[in-house]
Amino acid sequence: MHFPKKYYIIGGIILACSLIVIPLIVIPLSGVLNQKQSTTNKQKQQKQQEITGLAPHNPIAIDLQIPQQGATPKADNNQENAKSTGASTPPASQYPQMYLTAASGATQYYVSPSGSDSNSGSQASPFATIQKAAQVVKPGSLVHVLPGVYTQIITINTSGTANARITFLSDTKWAAQIKTTGSKVPWTTDADYIDIIGFDITSDGARDGLVNYGSYTRTLANHIHDIPGICDTTGGSGMTDNGYTSHDNDIIGNVVNNIGSSYPELCQYVHAIYHSNARGHILNNIAFDNAGVGINLWHAATDTVVANNLVFNNKQHGISIGTNTDNTNGNDGDNFVVANNIIIYNALYGVRERIGVGSHDQFTNNIVYGNGKAAFGDENGNWPSASGSKDTNTITTDVRFKMYKADGTGDYHLQVGSPAINGGTTLGAPSYDYDGTPRQGGIDIGPFQP
């Protein structure tokens, strides 16, 4: 495995920067609810359906298609902004996909370090700052950000809609580099229906790299790293879904490392990925070498899927879930699914289930070994005995990766003969693995099928 600079690799498809596709990722909600629930729990299932808008056994589809760069320019109120055609032919693929294309006539803007904020924002006359583009976008807009270094703070205040999302896209993966100085957060989203794709984000003094207060946002394929953080009760993170009344946010395909870079030892308040609102998906991320937890669900988190992630060498826990009093409905968080992850070599617990959680959490098909204290632990450092344990099909011994490397650049596929091959269950397992390979036949433990 490597981290490509020129192409996006999302869900197993390698695509040039002009077209980014996240293929259909199907997560059966049968893994969210305990399949052994009695009929007395039907009312709770019905309530969950009202909250999520999905029946307990229906799939969730996460998908995205960005229109091709370089669409024929078309005048818009005497400006030079390029327009998408709204029609795009999906590439051939061996497995089914769904697509969400930009609305017909959606405005495209361009940003380049060589541009000017007095320009029109067209491809021929780009803006100089992402913030300028953020001030003029409207539902359906697509902002192309060209390679270069951008030092300005970014705040997104304009929302898209369910049918016309606003997208900020680094046209070459990680080549649009957000590098800020001082304590302000480099990127803040305070709007709904926003996609942030492919940026490299770092800072020399911020608590957080990217903070989202909106709902229905998608943070995709970014590299967030070397954020100093501040080790106090306010804490910090590489990326945070904040806002305890926000909901339905997805964090997919990101690499987050060296968060809390100013703290060589553990800091329990500075984490890599922090999700603190209801529902959402945390999928296909790599989180390593961070001061606190690799993936932390807390405050108002509930009904969230954490799957296909690689989480290792963090100074606290690998994955931690729990709910504080900030939960908007006053109830415990519940229905967490932690499935098919690699969670190894973290300083304390591999997985920690904290206070404020219900009885329907599922931990399945995870590779959890080499962690400092134990594979699993609750708030008191205990975990149920094997007969009553919540985790199923967990493997806690060396699974024989093809090439483990501590910097995220290894090959974490399984060698032939690994005890994790065919050792999993369909319960909670995403239908596609980290590479986008369909999970068919025998289910392997961890993020990768052979």
XYZ file of C-alpha atoms in Angstrom:
450
model
C 0.000 0.000 0.000
C 1.203 3.516 -0.726
C -0.195 7.004 -0.634
C -0.505 8.223 -4.241
C -0.154 11.916 -4.969
C -1.370 12.062 -8.525
C -4.393 9.806 -8.469
C -7.212 9.115 -6.092
C -7.616 5.576 -4.841
C -11.005 5.269 -3.208
C -12.787 1.987 -2.749
C -10.456 0.127 -5.073
C -10.825 2.279 -8.194
C -7.798 4.216 -9.417
C -8.943 7.338 -11.200
C -7.296 10.396 -12.672
C -7.901 13.611 -10.798
C -10.545 14.734 -13.282
C -12.980 12.107 -12.036
C -13.373 10.868 -8.494
C -15.724 8.038 -7.655
C -16.544 6.441 -4.356
C -18.279 3.199 -5.253
C -21.298 1.836 -3.527
C -20.452 0.888 0.043
C -23.256 -1.157 1.533
C -23.477 -1.620 5.271
C -26.317 -3.887 6.349
C -28.048 -2.418 9.338
C -28.642 -5.942 10.552
C -25.197 -5.494 12.034
C -26.349 -2.404 13.876
C -29.092 -4.150 15.775
C -28.577 -7.343 17.705
C -30.150 -10.007 15.533
C -31.240 -11.891 18.647
C -33.543 -9.150 19.866
C -36.849 -10.374 21.213
C -40.229 -9.147 20.081
C -40.268 -6.808 23.071
C -37.690 -4.682 21.256
C -39.829 -4.069 18.174
C -40.857 -0.680 19.498
C -37.223 0.331 19.818
C -36.538 -0.855 16.265
C -39.487 1.191 15.039
C -38.141 4.236 16.875
C -34.721 3.728 15.314
C -36.321 3.530 11.892
C -37.982 6.886 12.534
C -34.626 8.382 13.493
C -32.542 6.963 10.660
C -35.171 6.926 7.948
C -34.126 3.369 7.176
C -35.630 0.023 8.057
C -33.345 -2.016 10.332
C -32.243 -4.362 7.535
C -32.011 -1.938 4.630
C -28.559 -1.020 3.283
C -26.916 2.363 3.497
C -25.304 3.512 0.265
C -22.468 6.026 0.257
C -21.574 7.235 -3.176
C -20.135 10.203 -4.993
C -19.303 11.254 -8.492
C -17.653 14.545 -9.348
C -18.175 15.866 -12.896
C -15.136 15.982 -15.106
C -12.888 18.987 -14.900
C -12.719 21.050 -18.036
C -16.399 21.014 -18.915
C -17.331 23.478 -21.610
C -17.525 26.986 -20.111
C -20.901 28.623 -20.211
C -21.794 32.187 -19.347
C -23.573 32.807 -16.036
C -24.767 36.353 -15.366
C -21.969 37.653 -17.615
C -19.348 35.768 -15.604
C -16.892 33.248 -16.985
C -17.679 30.405 -14.598
C -17.538 26.954 -16.131
C -20.647 24.813 -15.954
C -20.979 21.081 -15.570
C -23.139 19.300 -18.068
C -24.910 17.346 -15.353
C -24.467 14.195 -17.443
C -21.583 11.850 -16.846
C -20.949 8.280 -17.924
C -19.768 6.071 -15.073
C -16.580 4.120 -15.784
C -16.832 0.394 -16.398
C -16.589 -1.664 -13.243
C -16.968 -5.260 -12.191
C -19.303 -4.411 -9.345
C -22.450 -2.303 -9.033
C -22.134 1.384 -8.278
C -24.409 4.300 -7.618
C -23.576 7.878 -8.470
C -24.494 11.322 -7.330
C -23.708 13.832 -10.065
C -23.669 17.592 -9.812
C -26.935 19.232 -10.728
C -27.277 20.363 -14.321
C -25.826 23.839 -14.725
C -23.958 23.742 -11.407
C -21.315 26.445 -11.204
C -17.659 25.423 -11.118
C -15.029 27.691 -9.627
C -11.252 27.448 -9.731
C -8.623 28.404 -7.172
C -4.887 28.685 -7.808
C -1.978 30.211 -5.863
C -1.259 32.255 -8.982
C -4.801 33.619 -9.157
C -6.425 36.711 -7.666
C -9.515 37.135 -5.534
C -10.540 39.949 -7.856
C -10.806 37.428 -10.697
C -14.034 35.765 -11.787
C -13.094 32.322 -10.489
C -13.225 30.683 -13.901
C -10.663 28.164 -15.079
C -8.940 30.901 -17.079
C -9.219 33.471 -14.278
C -9.010 31.623 -10.946
C -9.346 32.953 -7.428
C -6.288 33.009 -5.183
C -7.917 31.708 -1.990
C -10.308 28.933 -1.113
C -12.054 31.359 1.218
C -13.015 33.589 -1.703
C -14.611 30.615 -3.411
C -16.403 29.728 -0.171
C -17.952 33.199 -0.135
C -19.516 32.868 -3.592
C -20.597 29.226 -3.754
C -24.232 28.214 -3.847
C -25.953 24.812 -3.789
C -24.458 22.567 -6.450
C -21.178 24.473 -6.784
C -17.925 22.610 -7.361
C -14.672 24.311 -6.347
C -11.530 22.991 -8.069
C -8.414 23.758 -6.028
C -5.200 23.521 -8.032
C -1.863 22.316 -6.615
C 0.022 24.698 -4.371
C 0.283 25.993 -0.818
C -2.640 27.907 0.717
C -2.017 29.688 4.014
C -5.396 31.320 4.626
C -7.925 30.130 7.212
C -11.030 28.601 5.572
C -14.591 28.864 6.910
C -17.558 27.414 5.022
C -20.902 29.035 5.907
C -23.035 28.320 2.816
C -24.974 25.052 2.753
C -25.748 22.814 -0.153
C -28.871 20.688 -0.378
C -29.553 16.967 -0.557
C -29.744 17.182 -4.354
C -27.106 19.879 -4.850
C -24.138 19.403 -2.570
C -21.275 21.894 -2.460
C -17.908 20.287 -3.169
C -14.381 21.498 -2.482
C -11.959 19.325 -4.444
C -8.178 19.204 -4.575
C -7.824 18.336 -8.248
C -4.636 16.395 -7.512
C -4.796 14.367 -4.336
C -2.977 16.094 -1.461
C -1.354 18.589 -3.830
C -3.549 21.441 -2.588
C -1.806 21.978 0.741
C -3.470 23.947 3.518
C -0.616 25.162 5.739
C -1.544 27.684 8.400
C 0.244 29.394 11.257
C -1.154 30.340 14.638
C -3.892 28.869 16.781
C -6.912 29.135 14.449
C -8.362 25.964 12.932
C -7.235 25.693 9.284
C -10.630 24.507 7.985
C -14.033 25.006 9.627
C -17.317 23.894 8.077
C -20.440 25.452 9.589
C -22.861 24.371 6.873
C -24.714 21.295 5.647
C -24.292 19.081 2.579
C -20.603 19.834 2.032
C -17.953 17.526 0.522
C -14.247 18.122 1.248
C -12.051 15.927 -0.920
C -8.351 15.298 -1.276
C -6.600 18.078 0.665
C -3.388 18.045 2.681
C -3.983 19.980 5.916
C -1.453 20.943 8.582
C -0.750 23.768 11.030
C 2.027 24.892 13.339
C -0.230 25.968 16.219
C -3.866 24.843 15.886
C -5.878 22.597 18.185
C -7.639 20.940 15.259
C -7.016 20.405 11.585
C -10.595 20.333 10.322
C -13.774 20.959 12.328
C -17.288 20.342 11.036
C -20.388 21.755 12.748
C -22.771 20.853 9.934
C -24.858 17.819 9.029
C -24.669 15.562 5.989
C -21.036 16.480 5.350
C -18.501 14.114 3.827
C -14.799 14.404 4.541
C -13.093 12.224 1.945
C -9.545 11.196 1.011
C -7.720 13.958 2.897
C -4.347 13.822 4.643
C -4.420 15.667 7.962
C -1.184 15.620 9.882
C 1.233 17.418 12.193
C -1.357 19.364 14.162
C 0.194 20.358 17.534
C -3.014 20.294 19.570
C -3.267 21.552 23.134
C -3.356 19.033 25.943
C -6.121 20.484 28.099
C -9.772 19.555 28.620
C -10.771 21.401 25.443
C -8.381 19.172 23.573
C -8.071 18.879 19.822
C -8.079 16.510 16.860
C -7.062 15.966 13.291
C -10.695 16.077 12.197
C -13.821 16.528 14.283
C -17.514 16.141 13.583
C -18.592 18.626 16.243
C -21.931 20.166 17.125
C -23.937 17.887 19.370
C -27.167 18.495 17.448
C -25.509 17.789 14.086
C -25.951 14.400 12.472
C -25.279 12.085 9.529
C -21.674 12.974 8.798
C -19.214 10.668 7.048
C -15.421 10.442 7.363
C -14.077 8.164 4.631
C -10.692 7.329 3.145
C -8.568 9.815 5.097
C -5.067 9.476 6.526
C -4.622 11.151 9.923
C -1.284 11.057 11.705
C 0.943 12.961 14.101
C -1.935 14.799 15.763
C -0.707 16.191 19.074
C 2.722 16.507 17.526
C 3.923 18.734 20.369
C 3.325 15.927 22.903
C 5.806 13.040 22.740
C 3.763 11.164 25.349
C 0.080 10.349 25.702
C -2.468 13.177 25.761
C -5.980 11.943 26.479
C -7.577 15.052 24.965
C -5.961 15.160 21.502
C -7.211 12.553 19.034
C -6.968 11.714 15.349
C -10.642 11.343 14.345
C -13.319 12.654 16.718
C -16.996 12.057 15.990
C -19.417 13.601 18.465
C -22.830 13.567 16.798
C -25.569 11.156 15.818
C -25.191 8.615 13.053
C -22.588 8.599 10.331
C -19.897 6.364 8.877
C -16.187 6.275 9.661
C -14.762 4.034 6.954
C -11.480 3.184 5.240
C -9.349 5.620 7.247
C -5.766 5.206 8.449
C -4.973 6.725 11.870
C -1.539 6.290 13.417
C 1.065 8.018 15.612
C -1.421 10.286 17.369
C -1.249 11.567 20.955
C -4.642 10.219 22.035
C -7.219 7.888 20.477
C -7.152 6.897 16.821
C -10.949 7.031 16.364
C -12.933 8.520 19.254
C -16.756 8.603 19.439
C -18.025 10.676 22.359
C -20.483 13.352 23.511
C -23.653 12.913 21.396
C -22.450 10.015 19.251
C -24.877 7.187 18.535
C -25.863 4.808 15.701
C -22.476 5.076 14.002
C -20.561 2.564 11.869
C -16.769 2.305 12.238
C -15.457 -0.164 9.666
C -12.533 -1.035 7.380
C -10.153 1.290 9.237
C -6.460 0.806 10.027
C -5.672 2.136 13.502
C -2.242 1.588 15.017
C 0.551 3.080 17.139
C -1.644 5.642 18.865
C -0.592 6.716 22.351
C -3.949 6.003 24.002
C -6.603 3.631 22.588
C -7.189 2.509 19.038
C -10.972 3.008 18.942
C -13.087 4.372 21.798
C -16.870 4.697 21.896
C -19.152 6.240 24.476
C -21.689 8.980 25.084
C -21.629 11.913 27.471
C -24.611 13.952 28.704
C -24.528 15.946 25.463
C -26.712 13.378 23.701
C -29.626 15.446 22.430
C -32.342 12.943 23.318
C -30.996 12.357 26.804
C -30.471 8.650 26.141
C -27.348 6.570 25.971
C -25.593 6.168 22.667
C -26.374 2.810 21.134
C -26.187 0.724 17.976
C -22.484 1.310 17.358
C -20.912 -1.099 14.879
C -17.138 -1.594 15.004
C -16.334 -4.078 12.256
C -13.470 -5.331 10.089
C -10.845 -2.965 11.447
C -7.127 -3.429 12.100
C -6.466 -2.158 15.641
C -2.916 -2.950 16.721
C 0.038 -1.638 18.735
C -1.869 1.125 20.498
C -0.500 2.089 23.904
C -3.545 1.238 26.053
C -6.658 -0.610 24.806
C -7.345 -1.678 21.272
C -11.059 -0.952 21.704
C -12.590 0.802 24.688
C -16.313 0.976 25.354
C -16.903 3.846 27.730
C -19.883 5.115 29.717
C -23.276 6.006 28.300
C -23.692 3.171 25.825
C -26.661 0.893 25.267
C -26.850 -2.854 24.876
C -26.827 -3.196 21.084
C -23.235 -2.361 20.202
C -21.480 -4.843 17.928
C -17.743 -5.528 17.679
C -17.072 -8.030 14.943
C -14.381 -9.226 12.521
C -11.669 -7.036 14.029
C -7.929 -7.712 14.175
C -6.928 -6.550 17.657
C -3.525 -7.468 19.051
C -0.313 -5.998 20.435
C -2.103 -3.250 22.360
C -0.564 -2.143 25.646
C -3.246 -3.091 28.182
C -5.686 -5.416 26.451
C -7.621 -5.939 23.246
C -10.851 -4.647 24.820
C -11.786 -2.734 27.939
C -14.804 -0.949 29.370
C -14.807 2.199 31.518
C -13.421 0.214 34.448
C -10.889 -1.697 32.414
C -12.969 -4.868 32.326
C -14.601 -6.777 29.484
C -17.313 -9.452 29.655
C -16.255 -13.082 29.733
C -16.159 -14.967 26.475
C -19.633 -16.391 27.008
C -21.206 -12.954 27.277
C -18.792 -10.855 25.290
C -20.038 -8.332 22.751
C -17.161 -9.017 20.389
C -17.427 -11.813 17.862
C -14.926 -13.211 15.386
C -12.122 -11.157 16.883
C -8.562 -12.308 16.304
C -6.001 -11.322 18.921
C -2.856 -12.912 17.517
C -0.518 -12.046 14.666
C -2.462 -12.452 11.416
C 0.587 -12.375 9.125
C 0.262 -9.178 7.123
C 2.152 -9.174 3.854
C 4.255 -6.245 5.065
C 3.495 -4.340 8.251
C 5.007 -0.856 8.433
C 4.342 1.572 11.261
C 4.069 4.634 9.013
C 0.962 3.523 7.131
C 2.811 2.649 3.927
C 2.904 -1.114 4.425
C 0.871 -3.841 2.779
C -1.742 -4.918 5.304
C -3.324 -7.609 3.166
C -3.228 -11.112 4.604
C -0.656 -13.704 3.629
C -1.812 -17.093 2.437
C -2.491 -19.222 5.479
C -3.370 -16.314 7.767
C -5.754 -17.349 10.553
C -7.925 -14.338 9.638
C -8.820 -15.716 6.201
C -12.429 -16.969 6.130
C -12.610 -16.351 9.864
C -15.240 -13.621 9.811
C -18.996 -13.317 9.684
C -21.382 -11.276 7.579
C -22.742 -9.650 10.747
C -21.772 -5.987 10.568
C -19.347 -6.501 7.683
C -19.450 -3.893 4.891
C -20.256 -5.471 1.541
C -16.976 -4.139 0.122
C -13.532 -4.250 1.639
C -11.001 -1.420 1.906
C -9.954 -1.907 -1.728
C -13.517 -2.002 -3.031
C -13.465 -5.777 -3.469
C -16.881 -7.367 -2.870
C -17.032 -9.523 0.229
C -18.315 -12.770 -1.244
C -18.092 -16.302 0.049
C -15.829 -16.591 3.061
C -15.553 -13.341 5.029
C -12.057 -12.459 6.200
C -11.362 -10.768 9.499
C -10.039 -7.230 9.014
C -10.434 -4.627 6.235
C -9.116 -6.680 3.307
C -10.330 -9.678 1.380
C -7.436 -11.590 -0.288
